[in-house]
Amino acid sequence: AAPVVVSSKIDTEGAVLGNIIALVLEHAGIPLTRRLQLGPTKIVRTALLAGEIDIYPEYTGNAGFFFSMADDPLWKNAGEAYAKARDLDAANALVWLAPAPADNTWGIAVRGDVAAREKLATLEDFARWAKQADDVKLAASAEFVESAAALPAFQDAYGFTLSGDQLLVLSGGDTAATIKAAAEGTSGVNAAMVYGTDGAIAALDLKVMADTKHVQPVYQPAPVIRKAVLDAYPQIAALLAPAFAGLTLPTLQQLNAQVQLEGLDARSVAEGYLKAQGLLG
Amino acid sequence: MRSPAGRQPAPFLRAGSGLDGLPLLICAIALAALLLGGFVVVAPNRLQSGTPLSLWQAAGPGGAGALLALLVVIATLAARPALRFRRVLIGLAAGGLMVMSLALAGSAASEQGLAAGRLTRVSLGAGFWTLFMAGLLLLADGAEREPSRANKALPLLATLLGLAALLASGHLSQLSLAREYAVRHQAYLDELVRHLQLTGAGLALALVAGGAIGLLAYRRPQRAGPVFAVLNIVQTIPSLALFALLIGPLTMLTALLPALRQLGIAGIGPAPAILALGLYGLLPVARGVHAGLSAVPGAAVEAARGMGMTEGQIVRHTLVPLALPTLLQTLRLTLVQLIGLAVLAALIGAGGLGTFIFQGLGQTAADLVLLGALSAIALALLADTALRGLALLFTRGPAR
Amino acid sequence: MRAAGRLARRPVVGVGAVFLGLTFGMGALAPHLGFLFPEGTRLVYTRATFPELVASHALLTGSASLIAIGIGLAAALFATRPSGRAYAATLDRLGALAQTFPPVAVLALAVPSLGYGDLPTAFALVLYGVLPVMGAGMAGLRSVPASVLEAADGSGFSPAGRLWRIELPLAAPILLAGIRTSVTIGIGTATIGSTVGALTLGSPIIDGLSGDNPAFVLQGTVLVALFAVTVDLALGEVQRALPRRAP
Amino acid sequence: MIRFEGVSKSFGGAKAVDDVTLSVARGTICALVGTSGSGKSTLLRLVNRLLEVDAGSIRFDGEDVTRLAPVELRRRVGYVIQSVGLFPHWTVERNIATVPRLLGWSSARIGERVAELLDLVGLPPGLHARRYPDELSGGQQQRVGVARALAAEPELLLMDEPFGAVDPPTRRGLQDSLIAIQRRTGTTILLVTHDVEEAIRLCGTLAVLHHGRLLQTGTPASVLTHPASDEVARFFGGPLLGLNRLKALRVGDRAHVADPPAAEGEPIDTDATLETALARMVAEGRSRLPVRHLADGRSGVLDLADLVRP
Amino acid sequence: MIRFEGVSKSFGGAKAVDDVTLSVARGTICALVGTSGSGKSTLLRLVNRLLEVDAGSIRFDGEDVTRLAPVELRRRVGYVIQSVGLFPHWTVERNIATVPRLLGWSSARIGERVAELLDLVGLPPGLHARRYPDELSGGQQQRVGVARALAAEPELLLMDEPFGAVDPPTRRGLQDSLIAIQRRTGTTILLVTHDVEEAIRLCGTLAVLHHGRLLQTGTPASVLTHPASDEVARFFGGPLLGLNRLKALRVGDRAHVADPPAAEGEPIDTDATLETALARMVAEGRSRLPVRHLADGRSGVLDLADLVRP
Ligand SMILES: Nc1ncnc2c1ncn2[C@@H]1O[C@H](COP(=O)(O)OP(=O)(O)OP(=O)(O)O)[C@@H](O)[C@H]1O
Ligand SMILES: Nc1ncnc2c1ncn2[C@@H]1O[C@H](COP(=O)(O)OP(=O)(O)OP(=O)(O)O)[C@@H](O)[C@H]1O
Ligand SMILES: [Mg+2]
Ligand SMILES: [Mg+2]
């Protein structure tokens, strides 16, 4: 049979998760081609739909955007979100395999020293600070600023607004860039958009504001595979399930940190994780 | 034959007089940068920006002294225009400057890295780069002005050998750049090859199509204007936009003709990248071919025809050999340009050295960005030097 | 009158009109283009209006181009004067080296010292814009026939007078071609400034690429391509209109 | 050898060559003279079909040139182009060998021929064979151009101002070489020149062109003695026409049998020009010169008064 | 007016001008002749300090040129460059006005002057003033170059082969214009030429250069009658030197008082050259010409035999 084309998104976590998938399949003797870190979501998703790639890790919450129903509250519940994504994509002959428990949701983090000074722990604190002080400056990607589910949702729920001057918008920006901007205070930035699983948050002394009102959808990573390929290799579902099940938030953060902070190769990080889980024999 | 009054050379350029200003200037700039900028930068981890260490702090009095001594040697050589082999010596010293500064940075990285633990990163600082660039420019300038081919090549080869030996020795392994490379040496090789493949394919496309267009424009001068106007517009479209624009139509095309997919043509990946690179190469190639052919003296062509050469023989024996310098120059410029542009291919999933740049951007890991960028630059410089050398072989020695 | 008529038939007018029309009309047009894109695509770019994007892009490229032209021209002048001729090759090489550096990398490396926003973008643009101007300036100044220079000296022009009245006018066509290249490259390169917080026409493109939105990509792409082509054609018009000969 | 019949050629409406009829006999040299733009180069290019006639015909050895394949024709016809046109990327040797190589001569034969030709045009092969055109002076380049055209022993040689850009002494040397070469090989030559003296010195026939029309043909002596029109007279020096006539006439034409006592001094040859004779008289301050041999074997004298005999 | 004293100039070791001492008197024309590369152009460039002497001095009106500011000096000295060098982006008018504008003349005065000069060089201002150099023929361009050099009524005119690239009839016309201009303005002229006839026709003094050294100076007649060396003789025609001498000598030098009966026919002027006289004799088949007026007012005759008088 034709080799399975394994892909992933271009970011760090994509690299780690993609390598986990590839290593597991490889270990099971399934022939495969790696096209990891192919590009941003759009590219990878298009490629999957076009059949140019066969499997890649996607976040459950993103299904809301694929099917233009991001406003639906069901995305905020992990189980419902996964089930909904799986059901919706069945029409595209795609199968969502079992997701990881880690939730890579959007959040806002503040510089440690600022958080201590202003006594900030939750997004409610952040809203209070944002309302009274005008030195707040948040670095974020355009997507975070624009997408109704992200910053606007936080602003609605917690009752604050950030003016244009208080935002540093990086087109296509990844959290690594926003985190670094906040950590180093470049251009006056002191707060950053972050993902739940980011590895650098703690190391760079940033404090994540707790989302006490659960504003965000759940973004659990899960392998998405073309049905035709899964039919050809039905064992893939069972092979990947334990590998993803072990990916708790701290574990995934730690894996990401190994890549981002220590600069280790995503493949060896994935290998280390799988070995530790006893999945590579 | 009446000789037209040649441009008078500036008096101080006359052979054997005055001192050589350029090396002195470069040395002065290098010295200033060393005194003001950091030689290496020590960062607490891979993501954060670090604090610069001066040459003195990084390399100790011995290393700093040795580097300064080399600068003094170059300056002294520059001030002695009468010396035989002066250019070769300056070239060798410049190469020595490059190798030695890299070696010192490597040592500094080992010491600092060992001192401060696993996460610490030691990167190359502005002072180092200025020094390295100074060496490179001196080397290039010397090679260009030196008339003898052997003396041109000697310092270049010696420097390349020195750098290669330094790399192979593992002395640099603690530099952040080397550590980035070390964790992805397998992927690095793949992407490098990928980059070359993309560039090569794009170049081939540009050469075939652009060459044909250039020839056509030479044969039919009245069509040249409109053809170049259209090519010019293609060239004007921003690269990012062109790459992005090609995704749509190609995806549609492969949807309509699934057979294309068997050939590896797809909306993302190499196909649009190669196409875009080819399109960008079109104008320079066509223009170069046209200019090269047009510059062949009409008298030589008429003489060839009058001798009874067939059209094919005229092309082979007269047009191509006489246009060759321009053609090689075109090849060189196009190749260098495409090597740079191919970096963007990573954005649309075609791989190449751009992968590291965009990964590095995503992780804000400056040294990963540098790994990709420097590789692309080194590739471009190598291609440039190799094709210059080739051009030198094809232009005959004495009279030029 | 006839001249105006002739100008109206030049491509720059048509392309420019389309560009301006789209700049101001994109907001109104976009909602009707749903059929082009997958269902559910957001059709109207909201972070900034297109006139804002174009204005900001133009300001950024305009100022960077002016600086690049200034530096390039100064370097070309220096490299063609007797005292600077020895430095010509090195200047040329330095410019070429600056151009081989991928612009994205320049941005990434410039941010720590220059911060985010227009500044690092302008820096990259200047870096890219200098070489074409410098190269064309040198080529243009060198293309002035030696006999003309000798005649100028023999007539008793001062060095500055010779430069201003003889050399620059004769070099102008080639020089302008270089400026044209430099400015169009600048317009294209400015798009990536959006990744470091500058507001440009690249913002919709890159947001679109990373945010799964082909509509944004297309809008940005079309506008920036039209912008570049319009400016290129307009400069071409200037080049044509430039008195090949001075009165 | 070569015959133009009613040949015309226009460029975009303007007639460059207008109804020219002219024959050049085998083994002779014919000069095409005329002011700039009178159609001389165009006429040459019509012969080897670098251009095609609009009307009329050109016969080469009795055969219409349009019947001959251009490439074959050109290999039989040597062509010295107005602007020299050496191949700058080839050595002198290789330049001269162009046509022989095209004809596939053996390299030994080519080598011999090149050496011979270089000798003929006065460039020692050892010194010059391996040089490149831009290492030669203008005059040397032109000589190489002539040698290149002669290489394959062409039946016909077309020369377009072959010595146009050379200073007077060098030019005289080249003319002497050309005369020697032509004597040896018997090649037919059609020569374009601006230089009246050159035309008279080298050529058996003059053909005067003006605005594309042939104004007059004939031997130098007849053209100079009886110019057909003011145009022709003007071309040959206007008020100085008479002097140019002395270049065309020879001592033998005017000398008479020596009425003893014969004149003193070194005798002059019968085929020296009257101009040379006059120059000697002026230089030596004498009005009578001894003549070496008259046509009938007797010796004679030339008097100053003989020069102005009508 | 201009005096070279022991002037030398080397380029990279090779001496282009070697110890030249030469004076040119105010209001005269001096020709610099010599083979290619003999240092003629270099000598001119030393005068207006486009080059600087290595040794020796050049005095302009008694003042050492190195004492004068180059820009001022050049505005006082007209310079016709060997390769014409018109400013391609300026009209003919503007080209000619170059130096007057630099000197800040009023535009009315400039306009007048330009029209006058165009007339002088035979280009009707109405037709040519607003044309650009590339719309002119080569000869017309050279005339504009001459007019430009003359514009500000320079005290000294340096001309480097001013009519080098022009066919013989046109060239004669230009020489006539130059003579007329010089007569009118009394400008001192230093003229480089390859053309022996031109040198003899135009100049009161010849200076013969060879490999940078000055071989001989003197009037054309004296140089041609008594060449100082073989080199000089060779330059002036070798065997034909005698004929060239006739170009330098005038009817008045040789004519004698008419022994009645005077000769028939149209009389010839005393300042016509002997060459012209000879040409008439040959053309008319006569050996005696009447001469219009001798220096002392009486009329005379010129005999053929007078031409060869030692
Ligand atoms: N390829 C061409 N296209 C158009 N006109 C041409 C072409 N070749 C020659 N002519 C014109 O034909 C006329 C004759 O040109 P030709 O070159 O034969 O003159 P020529 O007698 O050789 O002049 P010269 O002595 O200057 O070489 C000129 O008016 C010239 O402009
Ligand atoms: N700028 C220069 N650099 C080096 N050599 C030069 C330069 N100018 C002239 N020469 C050399 O000096 C010598 C005299 O040159 P010059 O131009 O004065 O000759 P010329 O008599 O004017 O010759 P022509 O009649 O060919 O114009 C030549 O050997 C020439 O090669
Ligand atoms: Mg011709
Ligand atoms: Mg000269």
PDB file of C-alpha atoms in Angstrom, chain E residues 42 78 103 111 115 121 126-128 134-135 143 149 179 190 193-194 226 229-230 258 275:
ATOM      1  CA  THR E  42      49.061  64.918 -24.507  1.00  0.00           C
ATOM      2  CA  GLY E  78      39.022  77.032 -26.290  1.00  0.00           C
ATOM      3  CA  LEU E 103      31.184  83.162 -17.628  1.00  0.00           C
ATOM      4  CA  GLY E 111      21.981  84.547 -28.293  1.00  0.00           C
ATOM      5  CA  ALA E 115      23.841  82.935 -34.100  1.00  0.00           C
ATOM      6  CA  VAL E 121      30.767  77.568 -39.284  1.00  0.00           C
ATOM      7  CA  GLY E 126      17.315  78.741 -38.055  1.00  0.00           C
ATOM      8  CA  LEU E 127      17.840  75.169 -39.147  1.00  0.00           C
ATOM      9  CA  HIS E 128      20.289  73.882 -36.604  1.00  0.00           C
ATOM     10  CA  ASP E 134      22.569  63.098 -32.537  1.00  0.00           C
ATOM     11  CA  GLU E 135      20.475  64.730 -35.222  1.00  0.00           C
ATOM     12  CA  ARG E 143      31.606  72.199 -36.739  1.00  0.00           C
ATOM     13  CA  ALA E 149      35.377  76.190 -28.499  1.00  0.00           C
ATOM     14  CA  ILE E 179      40.944  80.189 -41.899  1.00  0.00           C
ATOM     15  CA  LEU E 190      47.465  75.103 -31.679  1.00  0.00           C
ATOM     16  CA  THR E 193      46.387  66.926 -37.323  1.00  0.00           C
ATOM     17  CA  HIS E 194      47.300  63.721 -39.107  1.00  0.00           C
ATOM     18  CA  HIS E 226      64.843  71.242 -45.493  1.00  0.00           C
ATOM     19  CA  SER E 229      65.796  64.157 -40.554  1.00  0.00           C
ATOM     20  CA  ASP E 230      64.625  61.113 -42.451  1.00  0.00           C
ATOM     21  CA  ALA E 258      56.401  89.689 -66.985  1.00  0.00           C
ATOM     22  CA  GLU E 275      50.236  73.200 -56.369  1.00  0.00           C
TER      23      GLU E 275
END
